[in-house]
């Protein structure tokens, strides 16, 4: 049997946390509710983060901060009051994003990237 994927929920209200936990657990996910960003940083290897109810600037700040700690997890950003079907589809897409073999270019070294950039550089006079 395949292990359950861990979904970390950040920024949910009490009512949203309980309903999302029920919906996601019935679909085979393991749900961890985080009350703060620091709690989200301490979670080990989530498959995806579900961030609820932030504006665009705060979403990008949270995403960049969590990406430093958890490089291989996906992110789903939704607003408060989104229905369960929308949230479920976003979580499913975010959790499946990091599956499969990695692209060689994503694992390239800095020296290789500089060599590739120098090779493809054109001078326009």
PDB file of C-alpha atoms in Angstrom:
ATOM      1  CA  UNK A   1       0.000   0.000   0.000  1.00  0.00           C
ATOM      2  CA  UNK A   2       1.260   3.452  -0.912  1.00  0.00           C
ATOM      3  CA  UNK A   3       2.085   5.777   2.002  1.00  0.00           C
ATOM      4  CA  UNK A   4      -0.234   8.711   2.554  1.00  0.00           C
ATOM      5  CA  UNK A   5       0.998  12.085   1.337  1.00  0.00           C
ATOM      6  CA  UNK A   6       1.395  14.749   3.984  1.00  0.00           C
ATOM      7  CA  UNK A   7      -0.391  18.054   3.346  1.00  0.00           C
ATOM      8  CA  UNK A   8       0.455  21.059   5.547  1.00  0.00           C
ATOM      9  CA  UNK A   9      -2.358  23.614   5.879  1.00  0.00           C
ATOM     10  CA  UNK A  10      -1.292  27.130   6.825  1.00  0.00           C
ATOM     11  CA  UNK A  11      -3.562  30.076   7.627  1.00  0.00           C
ATOM     12  CA  UNK A  12      -6.846  28.212   8.079  1.00  0.00           C
ATOM     13  CA  UNK A  13      -9.535  29.289  10.520  1.00  0.00           C
ATOM     14  CA  UNK A  14     -10.908  26.770  13.022  1.00  0.00           C
ATOM     15  CA  UNK A  15     -13.924  25.956  10.865  1.00  0.00           C
ATOM     16  CA  UNK A  16     -11.875  25.661   7.667  1.00  0.00           C
ATOM     17  CA  UNK A  17      -9.255  23.524   9.402  1.00  0.00           C
ATOM     18  CA  UNK A  18     -11.783  20.973  10.575  1.00  0.00           C
ATOM     19  CA  UNK A  19     -13.653  20.712   7.266  1.00  0.00           C
ATOM     20  CA  UNK A  20     -10.455  20.595   5.194  1.00  0.00           C
ATOM     21  CA  UNK A  21      -9.007  17.935   7.462  1.00  0.00           C
ATOM     22  CA  UNK A  22     -12.069  15.735   6.960  1.00  0.00           C
ATOM     23  CA  UNK A  23     -12.184  16.274   3.188  1.00  0.00           C
ATOM     24  CA  UNK A  24      -8.462  15.659   2.660  1.00  0.00           C
ATOM     25  CA  UNK A  25      -8.245  12.676   5.015  1.00  0.00           C
ATOM     26  CA  UNK A  26     -11.119  10.927   3.247  1.00  0.00           C
ATOM     27  CA  UNK A  27      -9.178  11.345  -0.011  1.00  0.00           C
ATOM     28  CA  UNK A  28      -6.117   9.600   1.442  1.00  0.00           C
ATOM     29  CA  UNK A  29      -3.950  12.546   2.525  1.00  0.00           C
ATOM     30  CA  UNK A  30      -2.397  13.061   5.926  1.00  0.00           C
ATOM     31  CA  UNK A  31      -3.223  16.586   7.131  1.00  0.00           C
ATOM     32  CA  UNK A  32      -1.157  18.745   9.464  1.00  0.00           C
ATOM     33  CA  UNK A  33      -2.614  22.104  10.507  1.00  0.00           C
ATOM     34  CA  UNK A  34       0.007  24.836  11.066  1.00  0.00           C
ATOM     35  CA  UNK A  35      -0.903  27.872  13.125  1.00  0.00           C
ATOM     36  CA  UNK A  36       2.175  29.887  12.112  1.00  0.00           C
ATOM     37  CA  UNK A  37       4.950  29.990   9.530  1.00  0.00           C
ATOM     38  CA  UNK A  38       7.449  28.787  12.116  1.00  0.00           C
ATOM     39  CA  UNK A  39       5.349  25.693  12.732  1.00  0.00           C
ATOM     40  CA  UNK A  40       5.251  25.085   8.984  1.00  0.00           C
ATOM     41  CA  UNK A  41       9.036  25.315   8.810  1.00  0.00           C
ATOM     42  CA  UNK A  42       9.366  22.518  11.397  1.00  0.00           C
ATOM     43  CA  UNK A  43       7.302  19.974   9.453  1.00  0.00           C
ATOM     44  CA  UNK A  44       9.429  17.289   7.855  1.00  0.00           C
ATOM     45  CA  UNK A  45       8.912  16.490   4.171  1.00  0.00           C
ATOM     46  CA  UNK A  46       5.369  17.534   3.273  1.00  0.00           C
ATOM     47  CA  UNK A  47       4.148  16.702  -0.221  1.00  0.00           C
ATOM     48  CA  UNK A  48       2.411  20.076  -0.509  1.00  0.00           C
ATOM     49  CA  UNK A  49       1.546  23.215   1.396  1.00  0.00           C
ATOM     50  CA  UNK A  50      -1.969  24.632   1.284  1.00  0.00           C
ATOM     51  CA  UNK A  51      -1.845  28.331   2.153  1.00  0.00           C
ATOM     52  CA  UNK A  52      -5.181  30.023   2.795  1.00  0.00           C
ATOM     53  CA  UNK A  53      -6.280  33.637   2.949  1.00  0.00           C
ATOM     54  CA  UNK A  54      -3.277  35.850   2.193  1.00  0.00           C
ATOM     55  CA  UNK A  55      -2.868  38.655  -0.317  1.00  0.00           C
ATOM     56  CA  UNK A  56      -0.389  38.286  -3.190  1.00  0.00           C
ATOM     57  CA  UNK A  57       2.595  39.919  -1.469  1.00  0.00           C
ATOM     58  CA  UNK A  58       2.193  37.797   1.638  1.00  0.00           C
ATOM     59  CA  UNK A  59       1.731  34.648  -0.458  1.00  0.00           C
ATOM     60  CA  UNK A  60       5.013  35.222  -2.265  1.00  0.00           C
ATOM     61  CA  UNK A  61       6.835  35.936   1.002  1.00  0.00           C
ATOM     62  CA  UNK A  62       5.488  32.756   2.582  1.00  0.00           C
ATOM     63  CA  UNK A  63       6.246  30.715  -0.537  1.00  0.00           C
ATOM     64  CA  UNK A  64       9.845  31.942  -0.778  1.00  0.00           C
ATOM     65  CA  UNK A  65      10.456  31.378   2.937  1.00  0.00           C
ATOM     66  CA  UNK A  66       9.018  27.855   2.892  1.00  0.00           C
ATOM     67  CA  UNK A  67      10.805  27.022  -0.377  1.00  0.00           C
ATOM     68  CA  UNK A  68      14.155  27.588   1.359  1.00  0.00           C
ATOM     69  CA  UNK A  69      13.386  24.848   3.873  1.00  0.00           C
ATOM     70  CA  UNK A  70      11.305  22.487   1.711  1.00  0.00           C
ATOM     71  CA  UNK A  71      12.615  22.460  -1.862  1.00  0.00           C
ATOM     72  CA  UNK A  72      10.686  19.462  -3.159  1.00  0.00           C
ATOM     73  CA  UNK A  73       7.155  20.335  -2.099  1.00  0.00           C
ATOM     74  CA  UNK A  74       4.361  21.927  -4.091  1.00  0.00           C
ATOM     75  CA  UNK A  75       2.268  24.928  -3.118  1.00  0.00           C
ATOM     76  CA  UNK A  76      -1.465  25.550  -3.428  1.00  0.00           C
ATOM     77  CA  UNK A  77      -2.684  29.060  -2.664  1.00  0.00           C
ATOM     78  CA  UNK A  78      -6.397  29.608  -2.091  1.00  0.00           C
ATOM     79  CA  UNK A  79      -8.546  32.292  -0.499  1.00  0.00           C
ATOM     80  CA  UNK A  80     -10.778  31.883   2.534  1.00  0.00           C
ATOM     81  CA  UNK A  81     -14.200  30.498   1.693  1.00  0.00           C
ATOM     82  CA  UNK A  82     -13.154  28.473  -1.355  1.00  0.00           C
ATOM     83  CA  UNK A  83     -15.271  25.371  -1.780  1.00  0.00           C
ATOM     84  CA  UNK A  84     -13.843  21.956  -0.988  1.00  0.00           C
ATOM     85  CA  UNK A  85     -13.759  20.773  -4.620  1.00  0.00           C
ATOM     86  CA  UNK A  86     -11.563  23.701  -5.690  1.00  0.00           C
ATOM     87  CA  UNK A  87      -9.203  23.213  -2.770  1.00  0.00           C
ATOM     88  CA  UNK A  88      -9.014  19.473  -3.405  1.00  0.00           C
ATOM     89  CA  UNK A  89      -8.056  19.992  -7.059  1.00  0.00           C
ATOM     90  CA  UNK A  90      -5.395  22.542  -6.104  1.00  0.00           C
ATOM     91  CA  UNK A  91      -3.915  20.197  -3.494  1.00  0.00           C
ATOM     92  CA  UNK A  92      -3.967  17.271  -5.900  1.00  0.00           C
ATOM     93  CA  UNK A  93      -2.077  19.295  -8.528  1.00  0.00           C
ATOM     94  CA  UNK A  94       0.438  20.639  -5.999  1.00  0.00           C
ATOM     95  CA  UNK A  95       1.154  17.208  -4.528  1.00  0.00           C
ATOM     96  CA  UNK A  96       1.661  15.638  -7.959  1.00  0.00           C
ATOM     97  CA  UNK A  97       3.960  18.389  -9.213  1.00  0.00           C
ATOM     98  CA  UNK A  98       7.174  16.991  -7.801  1.00  0.00           C
ATOM     99  CA  UNK A  99       6.733  13.379  -8.886  1.00  0.00           C
ATOM    100  CA  UNK A 100       8.988  11.638 -11.365  1.00  0.00           C
ATOM    101  CA  UNK A 101      12.577  12.095 -12.493  1.00  0.00           C
ATOM    102  CA  UNK A 102      14.067  15.563 -12.234  1.00  0.00           C
ATOM    103  CA  UNK A 103      15.147  17.572 -15.216  1.00  0.00           C
ATOM    104  CA  UNK A 104      18.926  17.635 -15.736  1.00  0.00           C
ATOM    105  CA  UNK A 105      18.855  21.369 -16.227  1.00  0.00           C
ATOM    106  CA  UNK A 106      17.318  21.899 -12.777  1.00  0.00           C
ATOM    107  CA  UNK A 107      20.257  20.064 -11.192  1.00  0.00           C
ATOM    108  CA  UNK A 108      22.899  21.924 -13.225  1.00  0.00           C
ATOM    109  CA  UNK A 109      25.820  23.501 -11.441  1.00  0.00           C
ATOM    110  CA  UNK A 110      26.550  27.213 -11.436  1.00  0.00           C
ATOM    111  CA  UNK A 111      29.654  26.718 -13.590  1.00  0.00           C
ATOM    112  CA  UNK A 112      27.623  24.792 -16.164  1.00  0.00           C
ATOM    113  CA  UNK A 113      24.987  27.513 -16.234  1.00  0.00           C
ATOM    114  CA  UNK A 114      27.650  30.173 -16.813  1.00  0.00           C
ATOM    115  CA  UNK A 115      29.203  28.128 -19.624  1.00  0.00           C
ATOM    116  CA  UNK A 116      25.809  27.663 -21.262  1.00  0.00           C
ATOM    117  CA  UNK A 117      25.029  31.361 -20.968  1.00  0.00           C
ATOM    118  CA  UNK A 118      28.420  32.304 -22.475  1.00  0.00           C
ATOM    119  CA  UNK A 119      27.883  29.882 -25.358  1.00  0.00           C
ATOM    120  CA  UNK A 120      24.450  31.245 -26.181  1.00  0.00           C
ATOM    121  CA  UNK A 121      25.315  34.927 -25.724  1.00  0.00           C
ATOM    122  CA  UNK A 122      25.061  37.108 -28.783  1.00  0.00           C
ATOM    123  CA  UNK A 123      26.584  40.510 -29.243  1.00  0.00           C
ATOM    124  CA  UNK A 124      24.527  43.100 -30.999  1.00  0.00           C
ATOM    125  CA  UNK A 125      26.401  46.084 -32.350  1.00  0.00           C
TER     126      UNK A 125
END
